[in-house]
GROMACS .gro file of C-alpha atoms in nm:
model
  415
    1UNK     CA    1  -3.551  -7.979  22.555
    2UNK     CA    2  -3.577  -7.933  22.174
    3UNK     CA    3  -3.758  -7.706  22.027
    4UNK     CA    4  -4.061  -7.840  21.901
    5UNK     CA    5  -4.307  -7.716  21.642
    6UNK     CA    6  -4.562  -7.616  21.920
    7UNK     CA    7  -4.252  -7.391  22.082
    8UNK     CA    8  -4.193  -7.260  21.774
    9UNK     CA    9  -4.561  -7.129  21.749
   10UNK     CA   10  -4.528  -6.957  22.080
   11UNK     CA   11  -4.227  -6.816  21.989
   12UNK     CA   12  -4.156  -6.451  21.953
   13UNK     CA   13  -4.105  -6.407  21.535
   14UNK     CA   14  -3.744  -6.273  21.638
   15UNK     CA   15  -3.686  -6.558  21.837
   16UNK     CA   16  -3.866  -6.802  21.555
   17UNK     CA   17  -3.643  -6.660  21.294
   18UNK     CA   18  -3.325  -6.669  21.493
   19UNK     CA   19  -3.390  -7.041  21.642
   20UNK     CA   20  -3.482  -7.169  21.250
   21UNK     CA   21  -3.198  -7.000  21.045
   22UNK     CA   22  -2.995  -7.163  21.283
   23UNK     CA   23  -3.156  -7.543  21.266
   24UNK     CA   24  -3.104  -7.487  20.871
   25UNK     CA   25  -2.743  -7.426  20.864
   26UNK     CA   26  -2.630  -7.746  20.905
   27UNK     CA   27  -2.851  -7.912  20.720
   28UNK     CA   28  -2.799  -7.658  20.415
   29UNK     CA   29  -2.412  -7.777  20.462
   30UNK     CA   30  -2.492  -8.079  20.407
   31UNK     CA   31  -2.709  -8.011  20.086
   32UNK     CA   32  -2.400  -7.824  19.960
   33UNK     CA   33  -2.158  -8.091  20.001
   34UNK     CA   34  -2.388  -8.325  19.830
   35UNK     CA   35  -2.470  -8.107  19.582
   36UNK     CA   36  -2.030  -8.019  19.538
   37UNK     CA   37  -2.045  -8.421  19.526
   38UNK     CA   38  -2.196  -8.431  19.203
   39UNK     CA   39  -2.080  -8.166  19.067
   40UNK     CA   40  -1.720  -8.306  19.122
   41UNK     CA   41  -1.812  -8.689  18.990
   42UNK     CA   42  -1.995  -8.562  18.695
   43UNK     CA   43  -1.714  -8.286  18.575
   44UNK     CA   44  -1.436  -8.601  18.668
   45UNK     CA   45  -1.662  -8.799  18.455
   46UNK     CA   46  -1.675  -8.562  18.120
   47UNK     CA   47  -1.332  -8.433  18.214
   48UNK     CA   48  -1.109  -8.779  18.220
   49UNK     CA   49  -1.404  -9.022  18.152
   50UNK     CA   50  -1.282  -9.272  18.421
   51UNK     CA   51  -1.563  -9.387  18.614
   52UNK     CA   52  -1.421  -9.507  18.893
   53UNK     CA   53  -1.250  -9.175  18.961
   54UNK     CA   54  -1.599  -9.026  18.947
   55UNK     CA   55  -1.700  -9.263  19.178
   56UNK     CA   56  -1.479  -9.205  19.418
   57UNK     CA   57  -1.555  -8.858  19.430
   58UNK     CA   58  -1.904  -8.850  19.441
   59UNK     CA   59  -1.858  -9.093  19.753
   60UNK     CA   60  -1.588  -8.948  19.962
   61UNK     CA   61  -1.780  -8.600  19.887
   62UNK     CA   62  -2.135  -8.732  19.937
   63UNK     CA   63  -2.063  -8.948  20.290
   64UNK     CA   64  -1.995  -8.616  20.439
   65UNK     CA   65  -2.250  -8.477  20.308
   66UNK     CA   66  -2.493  -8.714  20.429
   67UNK     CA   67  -2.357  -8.730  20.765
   68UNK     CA   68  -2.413  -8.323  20.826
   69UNK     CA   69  -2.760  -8.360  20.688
   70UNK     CA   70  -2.881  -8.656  20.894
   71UNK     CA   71  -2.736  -8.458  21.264
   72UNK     CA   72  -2.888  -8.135  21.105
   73UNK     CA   73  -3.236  -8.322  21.099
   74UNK     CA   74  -3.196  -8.512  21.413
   75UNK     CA   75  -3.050  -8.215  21.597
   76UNK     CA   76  -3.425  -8.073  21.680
   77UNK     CA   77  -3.547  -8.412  21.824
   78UNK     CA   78  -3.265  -8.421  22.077
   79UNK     CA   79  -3.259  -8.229  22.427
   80UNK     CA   80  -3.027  -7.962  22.328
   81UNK     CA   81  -3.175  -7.603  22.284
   82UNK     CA   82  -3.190  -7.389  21.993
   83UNK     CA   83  -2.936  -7.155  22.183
   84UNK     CA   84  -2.644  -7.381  22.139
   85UNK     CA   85  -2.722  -7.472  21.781
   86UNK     CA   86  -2.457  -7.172  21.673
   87UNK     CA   87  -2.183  -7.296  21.907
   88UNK     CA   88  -2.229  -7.664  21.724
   89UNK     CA   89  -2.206  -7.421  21.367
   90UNK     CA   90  -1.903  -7.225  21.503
   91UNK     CA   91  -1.705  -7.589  21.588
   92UNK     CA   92  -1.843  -7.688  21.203
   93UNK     CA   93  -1.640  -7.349  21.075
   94UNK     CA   94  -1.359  -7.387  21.331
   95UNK     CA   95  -1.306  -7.758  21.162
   96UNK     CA   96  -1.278  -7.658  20.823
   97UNK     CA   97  -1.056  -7.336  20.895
   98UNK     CA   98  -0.842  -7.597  21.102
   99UNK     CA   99  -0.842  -7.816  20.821
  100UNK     CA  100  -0.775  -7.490  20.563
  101UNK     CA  101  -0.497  -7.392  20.823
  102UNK     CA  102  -0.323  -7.767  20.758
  103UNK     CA  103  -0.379  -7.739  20.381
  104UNK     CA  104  -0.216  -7.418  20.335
  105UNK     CA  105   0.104  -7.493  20.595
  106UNK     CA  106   0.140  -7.765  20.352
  107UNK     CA  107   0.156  -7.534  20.051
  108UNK     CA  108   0.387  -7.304  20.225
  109UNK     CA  109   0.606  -7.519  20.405
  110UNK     CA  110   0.942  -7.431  20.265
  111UNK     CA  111   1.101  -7.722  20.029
  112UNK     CA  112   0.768  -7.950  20.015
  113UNK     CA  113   0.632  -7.930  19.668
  114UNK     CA  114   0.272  -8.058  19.721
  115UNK     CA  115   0.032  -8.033  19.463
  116UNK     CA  116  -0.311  -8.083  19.556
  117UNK     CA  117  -0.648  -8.157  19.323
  118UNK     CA  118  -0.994  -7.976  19.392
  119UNK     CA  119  -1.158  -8.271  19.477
  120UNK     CA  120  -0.846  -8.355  19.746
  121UNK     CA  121  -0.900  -8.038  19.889
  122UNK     CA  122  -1.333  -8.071  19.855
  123UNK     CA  123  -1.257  -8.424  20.040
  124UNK     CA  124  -0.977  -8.266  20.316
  125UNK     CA  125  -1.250  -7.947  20.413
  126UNK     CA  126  -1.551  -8.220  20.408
  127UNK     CA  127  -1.350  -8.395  20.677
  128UNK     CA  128  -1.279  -8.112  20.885
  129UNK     CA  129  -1.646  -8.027  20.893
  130UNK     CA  130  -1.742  -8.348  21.046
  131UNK     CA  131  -1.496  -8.372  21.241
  132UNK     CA  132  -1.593  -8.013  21.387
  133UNK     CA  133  -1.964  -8.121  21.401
  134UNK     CA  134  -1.882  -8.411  21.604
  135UNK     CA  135  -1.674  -8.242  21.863
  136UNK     CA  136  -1.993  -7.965  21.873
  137UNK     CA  137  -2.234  -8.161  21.951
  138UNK     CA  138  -2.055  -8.364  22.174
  139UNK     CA  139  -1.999  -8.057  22.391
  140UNK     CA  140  -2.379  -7.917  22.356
  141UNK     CA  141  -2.470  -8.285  22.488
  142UNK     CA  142  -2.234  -8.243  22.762
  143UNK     CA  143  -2.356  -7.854  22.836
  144UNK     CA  144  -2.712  -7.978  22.809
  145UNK     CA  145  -2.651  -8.237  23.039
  146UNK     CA  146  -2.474  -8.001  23.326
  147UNK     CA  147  -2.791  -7.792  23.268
  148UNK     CA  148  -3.031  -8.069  23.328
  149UNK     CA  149  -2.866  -8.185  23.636
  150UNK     CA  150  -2.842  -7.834  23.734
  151UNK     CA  151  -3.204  -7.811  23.729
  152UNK     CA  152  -3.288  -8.056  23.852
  153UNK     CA  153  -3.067  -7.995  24.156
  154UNK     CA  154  -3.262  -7.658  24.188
  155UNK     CA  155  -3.602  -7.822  24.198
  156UNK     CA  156  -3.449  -8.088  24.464
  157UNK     CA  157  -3.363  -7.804  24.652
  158UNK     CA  158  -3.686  -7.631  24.641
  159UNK     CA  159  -3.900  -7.953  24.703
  160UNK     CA  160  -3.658  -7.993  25.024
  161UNK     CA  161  -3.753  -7.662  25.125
  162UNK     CA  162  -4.087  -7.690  25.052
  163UNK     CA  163  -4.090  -8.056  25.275
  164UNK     CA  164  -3.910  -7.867  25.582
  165UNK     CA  165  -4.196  -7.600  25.556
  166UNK     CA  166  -4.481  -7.839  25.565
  167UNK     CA  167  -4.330  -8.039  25.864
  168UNK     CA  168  -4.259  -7.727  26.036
  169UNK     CA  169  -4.626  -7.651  25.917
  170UNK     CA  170  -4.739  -7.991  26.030
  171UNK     CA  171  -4.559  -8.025  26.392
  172UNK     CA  172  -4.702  -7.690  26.478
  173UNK     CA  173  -5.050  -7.815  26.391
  174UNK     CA  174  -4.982  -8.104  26.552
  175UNK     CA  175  -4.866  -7.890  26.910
  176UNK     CA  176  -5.187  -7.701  26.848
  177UNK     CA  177  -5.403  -7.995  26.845
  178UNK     CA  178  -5.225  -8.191  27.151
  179UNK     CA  179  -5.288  -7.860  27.326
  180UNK     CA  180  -5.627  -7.820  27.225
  181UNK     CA  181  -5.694  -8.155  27.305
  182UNK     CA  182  -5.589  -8.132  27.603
  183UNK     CA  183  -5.753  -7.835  27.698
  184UNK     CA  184  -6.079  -7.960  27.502
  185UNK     CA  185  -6.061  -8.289  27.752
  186UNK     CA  186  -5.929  -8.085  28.106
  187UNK     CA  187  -6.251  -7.839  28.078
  188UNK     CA  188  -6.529  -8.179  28.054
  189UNK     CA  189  -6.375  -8.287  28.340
  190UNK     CA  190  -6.543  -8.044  28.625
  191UNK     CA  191  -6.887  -8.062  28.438
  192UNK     CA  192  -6.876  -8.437  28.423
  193UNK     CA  193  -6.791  -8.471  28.771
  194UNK     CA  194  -7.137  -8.195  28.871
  195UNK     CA  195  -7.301  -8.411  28.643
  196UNK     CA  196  -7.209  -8.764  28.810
  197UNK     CA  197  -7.196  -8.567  29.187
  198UNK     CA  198  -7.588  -8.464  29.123
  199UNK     CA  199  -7.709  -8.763  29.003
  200UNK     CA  200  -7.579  -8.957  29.304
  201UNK     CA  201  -7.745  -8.681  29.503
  202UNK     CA  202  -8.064  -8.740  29.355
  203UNK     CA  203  -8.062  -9.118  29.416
  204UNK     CA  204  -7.944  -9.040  29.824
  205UNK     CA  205  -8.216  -8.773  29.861
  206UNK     CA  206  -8.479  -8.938  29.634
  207UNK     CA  207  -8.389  -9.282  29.623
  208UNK     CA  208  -8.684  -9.422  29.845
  209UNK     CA  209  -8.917  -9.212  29.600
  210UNK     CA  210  -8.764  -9.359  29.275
  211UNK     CA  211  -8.916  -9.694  29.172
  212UNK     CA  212  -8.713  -9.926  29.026
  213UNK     CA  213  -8.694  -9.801  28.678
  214UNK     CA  214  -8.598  -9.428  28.845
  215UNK     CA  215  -8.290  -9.612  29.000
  216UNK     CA  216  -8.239  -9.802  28.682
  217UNK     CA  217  -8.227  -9.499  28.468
  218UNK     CA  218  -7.969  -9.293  28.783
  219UNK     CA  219  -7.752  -9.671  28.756
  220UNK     CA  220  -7.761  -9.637  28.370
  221UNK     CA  221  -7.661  -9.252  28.407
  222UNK     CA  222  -7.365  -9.211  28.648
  223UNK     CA  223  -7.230  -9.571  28.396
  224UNK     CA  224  -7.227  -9.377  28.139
  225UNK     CA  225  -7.069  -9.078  28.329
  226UNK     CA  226  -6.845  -9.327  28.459
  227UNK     CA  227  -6.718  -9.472  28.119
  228UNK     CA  228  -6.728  -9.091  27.999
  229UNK     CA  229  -6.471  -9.019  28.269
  230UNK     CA  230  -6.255  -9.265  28.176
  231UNK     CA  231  -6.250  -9.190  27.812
  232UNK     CA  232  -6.169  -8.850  27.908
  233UNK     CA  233  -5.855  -8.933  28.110
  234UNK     CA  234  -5.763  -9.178  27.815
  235UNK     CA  235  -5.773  -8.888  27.595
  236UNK     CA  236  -5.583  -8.630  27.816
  237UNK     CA  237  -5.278  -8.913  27.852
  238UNK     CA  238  -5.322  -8.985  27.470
  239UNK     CA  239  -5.269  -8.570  27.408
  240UNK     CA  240  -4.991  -8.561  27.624
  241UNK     CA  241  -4.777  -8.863  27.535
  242UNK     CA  242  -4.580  -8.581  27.285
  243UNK     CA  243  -4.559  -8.300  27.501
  244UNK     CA  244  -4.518  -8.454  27.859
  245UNK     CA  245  -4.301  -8.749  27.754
  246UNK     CA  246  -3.957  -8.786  27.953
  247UNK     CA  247  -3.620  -8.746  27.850
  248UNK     CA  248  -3.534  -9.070  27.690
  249UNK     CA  249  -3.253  -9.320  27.853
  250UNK     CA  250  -3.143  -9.634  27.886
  251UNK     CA  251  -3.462  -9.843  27.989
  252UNK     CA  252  -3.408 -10.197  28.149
  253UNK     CA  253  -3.740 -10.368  28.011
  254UNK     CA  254  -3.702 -10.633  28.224
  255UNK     CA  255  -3.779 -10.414  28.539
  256UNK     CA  256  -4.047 -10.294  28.333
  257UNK     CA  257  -4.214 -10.574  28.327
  258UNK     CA  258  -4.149 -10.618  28.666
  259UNK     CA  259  -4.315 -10.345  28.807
  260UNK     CA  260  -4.628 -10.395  28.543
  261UNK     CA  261  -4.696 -10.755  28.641
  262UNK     CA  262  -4.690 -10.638  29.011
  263UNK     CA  263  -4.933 -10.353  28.890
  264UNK     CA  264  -5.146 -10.616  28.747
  265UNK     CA  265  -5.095 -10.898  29.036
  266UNK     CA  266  -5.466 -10.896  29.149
  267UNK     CA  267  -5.575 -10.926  28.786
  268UNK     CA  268  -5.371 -11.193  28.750
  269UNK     CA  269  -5.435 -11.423  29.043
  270UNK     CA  270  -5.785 -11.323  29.003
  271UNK     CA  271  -5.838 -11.464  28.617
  272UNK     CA  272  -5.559 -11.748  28.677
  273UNK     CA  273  -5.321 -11.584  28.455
  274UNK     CA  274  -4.994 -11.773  28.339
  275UNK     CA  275  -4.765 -11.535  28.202
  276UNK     CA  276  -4.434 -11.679  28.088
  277UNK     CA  277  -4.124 -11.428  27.946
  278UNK     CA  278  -3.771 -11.456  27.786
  279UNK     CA  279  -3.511 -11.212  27.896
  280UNK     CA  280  -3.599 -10.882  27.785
  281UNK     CA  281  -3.322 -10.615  27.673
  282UNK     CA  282  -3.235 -10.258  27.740
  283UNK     CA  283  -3.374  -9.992  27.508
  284UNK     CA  284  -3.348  -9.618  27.451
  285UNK     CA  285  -3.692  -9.489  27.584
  286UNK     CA  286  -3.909  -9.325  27.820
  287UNK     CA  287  -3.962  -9.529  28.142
  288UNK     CA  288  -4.314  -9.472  28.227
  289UNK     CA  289  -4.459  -9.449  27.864
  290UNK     CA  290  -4.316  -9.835  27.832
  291UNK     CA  291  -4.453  -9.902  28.177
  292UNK     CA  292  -4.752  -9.796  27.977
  293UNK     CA  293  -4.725 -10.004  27.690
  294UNK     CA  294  -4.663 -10.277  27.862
  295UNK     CA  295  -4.968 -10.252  28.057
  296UNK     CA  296  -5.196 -10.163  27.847
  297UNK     CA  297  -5.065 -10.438  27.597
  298UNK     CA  298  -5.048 -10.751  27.891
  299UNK     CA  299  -5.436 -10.588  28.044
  300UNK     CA  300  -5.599 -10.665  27.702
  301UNK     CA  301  -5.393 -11.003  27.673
  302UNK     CA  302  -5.577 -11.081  27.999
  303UNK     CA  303  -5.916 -10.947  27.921
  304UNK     CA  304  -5.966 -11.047  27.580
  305UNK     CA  305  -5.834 -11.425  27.700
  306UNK     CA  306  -6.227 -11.593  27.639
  307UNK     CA  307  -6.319 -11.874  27.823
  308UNK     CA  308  -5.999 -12.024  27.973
  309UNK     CA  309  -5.765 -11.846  28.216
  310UNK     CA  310  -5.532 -11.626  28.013
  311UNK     CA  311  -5.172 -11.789  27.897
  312UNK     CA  312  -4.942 -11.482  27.818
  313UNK     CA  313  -4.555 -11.523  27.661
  314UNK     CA  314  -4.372 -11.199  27.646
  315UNK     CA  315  -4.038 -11.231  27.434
  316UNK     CA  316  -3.790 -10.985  27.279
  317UNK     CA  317  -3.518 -11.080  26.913
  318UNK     CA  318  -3.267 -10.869  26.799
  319UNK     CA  319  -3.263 -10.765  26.438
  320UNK     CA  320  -2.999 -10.541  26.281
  321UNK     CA  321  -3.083 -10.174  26.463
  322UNK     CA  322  -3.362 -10.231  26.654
  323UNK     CA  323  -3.519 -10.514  26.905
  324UNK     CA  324  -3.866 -10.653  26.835
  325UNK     CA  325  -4.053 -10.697  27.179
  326UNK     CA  326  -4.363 -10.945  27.134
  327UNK     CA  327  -4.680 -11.007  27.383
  328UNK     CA  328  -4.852 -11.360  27.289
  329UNK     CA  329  -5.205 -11.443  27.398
  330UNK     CA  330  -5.410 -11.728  27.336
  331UNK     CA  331  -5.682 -11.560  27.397
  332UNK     CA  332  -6.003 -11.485  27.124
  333UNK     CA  333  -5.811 -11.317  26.821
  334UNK     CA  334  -5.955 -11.116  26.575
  335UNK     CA  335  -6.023 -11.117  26.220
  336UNK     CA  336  -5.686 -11.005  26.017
  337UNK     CA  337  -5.904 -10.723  25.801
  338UNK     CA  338  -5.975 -10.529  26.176
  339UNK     CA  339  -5.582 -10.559  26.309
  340UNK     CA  340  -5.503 -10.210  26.136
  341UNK     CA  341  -5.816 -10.013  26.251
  342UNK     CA  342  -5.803 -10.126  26.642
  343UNK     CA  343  -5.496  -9.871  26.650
  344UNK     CA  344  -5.719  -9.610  26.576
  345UNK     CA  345  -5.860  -9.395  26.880
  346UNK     CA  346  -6.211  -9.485  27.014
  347UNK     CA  347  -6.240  -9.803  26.747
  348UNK     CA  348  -6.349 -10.101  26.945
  349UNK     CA  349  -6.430 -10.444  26.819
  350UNK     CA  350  -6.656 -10.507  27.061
  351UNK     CA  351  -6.965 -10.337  27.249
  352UNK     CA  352  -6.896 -10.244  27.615
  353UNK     CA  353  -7.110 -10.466  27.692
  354UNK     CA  354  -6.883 -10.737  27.607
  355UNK     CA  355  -6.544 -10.582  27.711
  356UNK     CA  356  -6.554 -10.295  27.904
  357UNK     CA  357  -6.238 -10.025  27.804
  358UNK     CA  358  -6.246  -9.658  27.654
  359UNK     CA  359  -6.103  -9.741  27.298
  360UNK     CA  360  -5.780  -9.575  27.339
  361UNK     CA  361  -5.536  -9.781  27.466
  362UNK     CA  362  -5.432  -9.951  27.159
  363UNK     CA  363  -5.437  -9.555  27.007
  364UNK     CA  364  -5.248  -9.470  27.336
  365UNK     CA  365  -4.988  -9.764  27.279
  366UNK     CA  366  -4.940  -9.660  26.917
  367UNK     CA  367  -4.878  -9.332  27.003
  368UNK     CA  368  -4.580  -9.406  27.274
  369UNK     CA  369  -4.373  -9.645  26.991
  370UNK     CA  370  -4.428  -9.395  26.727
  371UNK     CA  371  -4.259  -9.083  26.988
  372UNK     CA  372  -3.971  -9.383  27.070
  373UNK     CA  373  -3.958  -9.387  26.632
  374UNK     CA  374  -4.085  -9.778  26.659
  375UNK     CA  375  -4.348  -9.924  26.463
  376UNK     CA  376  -4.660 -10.166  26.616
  377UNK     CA  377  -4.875 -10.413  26.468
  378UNK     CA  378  -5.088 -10.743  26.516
  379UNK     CA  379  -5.121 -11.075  26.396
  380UNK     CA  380  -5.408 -11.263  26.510
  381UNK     CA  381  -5.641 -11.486  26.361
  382UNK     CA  382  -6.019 -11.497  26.517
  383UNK     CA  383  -6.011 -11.789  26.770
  384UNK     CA  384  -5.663 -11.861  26.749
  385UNK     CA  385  -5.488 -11.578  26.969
  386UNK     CA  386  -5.319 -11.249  26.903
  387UNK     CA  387  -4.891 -11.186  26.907
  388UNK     CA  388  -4.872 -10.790  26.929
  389UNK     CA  389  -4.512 -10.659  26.807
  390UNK     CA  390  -4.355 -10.324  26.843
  391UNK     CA  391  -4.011 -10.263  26.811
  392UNK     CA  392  -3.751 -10.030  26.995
  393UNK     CA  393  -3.394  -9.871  26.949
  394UNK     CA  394  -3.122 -10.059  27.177
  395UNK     CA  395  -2.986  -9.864  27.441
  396UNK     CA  396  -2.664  -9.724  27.406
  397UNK     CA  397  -2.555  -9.774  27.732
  398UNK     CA  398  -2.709 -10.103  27.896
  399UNK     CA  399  -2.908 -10.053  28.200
  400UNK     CA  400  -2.877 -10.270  28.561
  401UNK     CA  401  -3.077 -10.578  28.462
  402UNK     CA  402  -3.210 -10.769  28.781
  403UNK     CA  403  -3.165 -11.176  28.731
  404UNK     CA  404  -3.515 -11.279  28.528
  405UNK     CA  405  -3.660 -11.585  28.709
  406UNK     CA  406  -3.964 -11.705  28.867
  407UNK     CA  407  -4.210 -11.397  28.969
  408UNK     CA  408  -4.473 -11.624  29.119
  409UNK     CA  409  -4.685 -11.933  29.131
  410UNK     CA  410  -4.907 -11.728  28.833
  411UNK     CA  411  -4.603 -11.608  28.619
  412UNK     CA  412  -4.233 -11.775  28.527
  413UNK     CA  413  -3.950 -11.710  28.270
  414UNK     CA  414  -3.995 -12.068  28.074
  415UNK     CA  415  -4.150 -12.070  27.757
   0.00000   0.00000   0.00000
């Protein structure tokens, strides 16, 4: 950058005195040719009394002249440092000693009788001048340039470094948390299970004791145990969907879906489920986390379906990297400001009351396309159904797809 006025003030008084004799030099050139300008037109003037000669050397003197002032004032506002300000004087001196050179080869060239005036010689030096200041600052643009690049190359380089740290930083948090978590959720497990396996012995040893609220309040505590539990387990498979994952391969979705419906098959008959699919394609992933997915994705289709027996289309559609895998209820939606916070773990739209579940599949589901480098999301409206959409990196090498057809009276491959 240039050097400013504030700079200046912090400045070492070597440094100040150094950085401003050089900003003046230029400028002071061009105050001399100006000044040499006026000289010259005023003696041509007294000396031959033609005005136009006068004229014509107070402007071929003066343009000069003007030009080295003007760059020696806008020379500070520009980028390039003080430091190269004498390289940009040296190219001034190198122009008129070039210049000086020519002049004086033409004086001495053997058989050339040249006879030059001082104001064809003022006009010749001015020239070289410029023409040296323009080739100077040309290269401290260029130099400053390289150095700004340079720079800023330097600080890419650190802020690269710096990112690499922090992800380092952040996966090993991350390992320490899953691990933690895991731990955290392993170690409730035996107390929860003393606490459920006592209260059940208590309602066998006691039970014709207990009046009704007694058995009410033993029902309402091994529930909550019960739901405990499950949360639990939904949080040990959440912590371990990073760390016990396995080796990704090609992943024939359709036999996914195959083996999830069957899964689900007394679910189904039992709420009157239609489920309808497209061919589904093969993908690069881990079997059983999409078995996962899947389930967890097609179990809330089922259970959030309302009032009338669940309808459930399951499609796939290529886009330029990556397939897009939908599951399409008509079941009770949800408003569009809650379809970002019910990937969140333990966030629930509804009491348990309403819809029993632990809060974490939708976290748990999240969690499985993010380790296959996917992304999930919603759109739903309340009352009008919800299309869930995740997408999934194509499988290099195509898995054995079975023939997709008719699974049962409950579940078909037409729209």
């Amino acid at each position: 950058m240039g050097v400013t006025s504030l700079e200046l003030d912090i400045l070492p008084e070597s440094s100040r005195d150094e950085t401003t004799r050089w900003q003046l030099v230029i400028p002071l050139l061009g105050v001399l040719l100006l000044a040499s300008a006026i000289v010259k037109s005023i003696t041509a003037l007294l000396g031959s009394g033609l005005l136009l000669e006068a004229v014509l050397d107070l402007i071929l003197l003066s343009t000069p002249g003007f030009v080295m002032l003007s760059i020696g004032r806008w020379l500070p506002r520009t980028p390039i440092p003080s430091e190269l300000y004498p390289r940009i004087v040296l190219w001034v001196f190198g122009g008129i000693a070039v210049m000086g050179l020519v002049l004086g080869l033409r004086v001495l060239h053997p058989g050339v009788s040249v006879q030059f005036t001082f104001g064809t010689q003022a006009v010749l030096l001015s020239i070289g001048s410029i023409a040296g200041l323009g080739i100077g600052v040309n290269e401290a643009q260029a130099l400053t340039h390289a150095k700004t690049v340079e720079e800023q190359n330097e600080r890419l380089k650190d802020t690269e470094e710096r990112l690499e740290e922090a992800v380092t930083q952040l996966e090993a948090s991350n390992d320490r948390l899953e691990q933690f978590a895991y731990a955290a959720s392993h170690d409730l497990q035996e107390p929860l299970r003393m606490v459920t396996n006592y209260l059940q012995l208590v309602e066998r040893r006691y039970g014709d004791e207990l009046d009704a609220d007694g058995e009410e309040f033993i029902e309402f505590a091994v529930d909550g145990a019960d739901r405990m539990r499950g949360m639990i387990d939904g949080l040990l498979e959440y912590s371990r969907v990073g760390t016990q994952g396995d080796q990704f391969d090609a992943v024939d979705l359709d036999t996914v879906l195959d083996d999830v419906l069957t899964d689900l098959q007394f679910k189904i008959d039992e709420t009157d489920t239609r489920i309808t699919r497209e061919p589904l394609p093969a993908v690069d992933g881990d079997e059983r986390q999409l078995q996962q997915l899947f389930q967890n994705l097609v179990g809330n289709a089922i259970d959030y379906s309302g009032d009338d027996p669940p309808r459930i289309h399951v499609a796939a559609a290529q886009e330029e990297t990556t397939w897009t895998v939908s599951v399409h209820d008509e079941g009770i939606g949800m408003d569009p400001d809650e379809t970002d916070r019910i990937f969140g773990i333990f966030q629930r739209l509804h009491s348990v009351d309403e819809h029993a579940g632990s809060g974490i599949g939708l976290a748990l589901c999240k969690r499985i396309v993010e380790r296959h480098d996917g992304e999930i999301w919603v759109d739903s409206e309340s009352g009008e159904g919800s299309t869930f959409r995740f997408t999934l990196r194509p499988a290099e090498e195509p898995a054995t797809s079975p023939t997709v057809g008719t699974r049962s009276a409950n579940s078909d491959s037409s729209p």
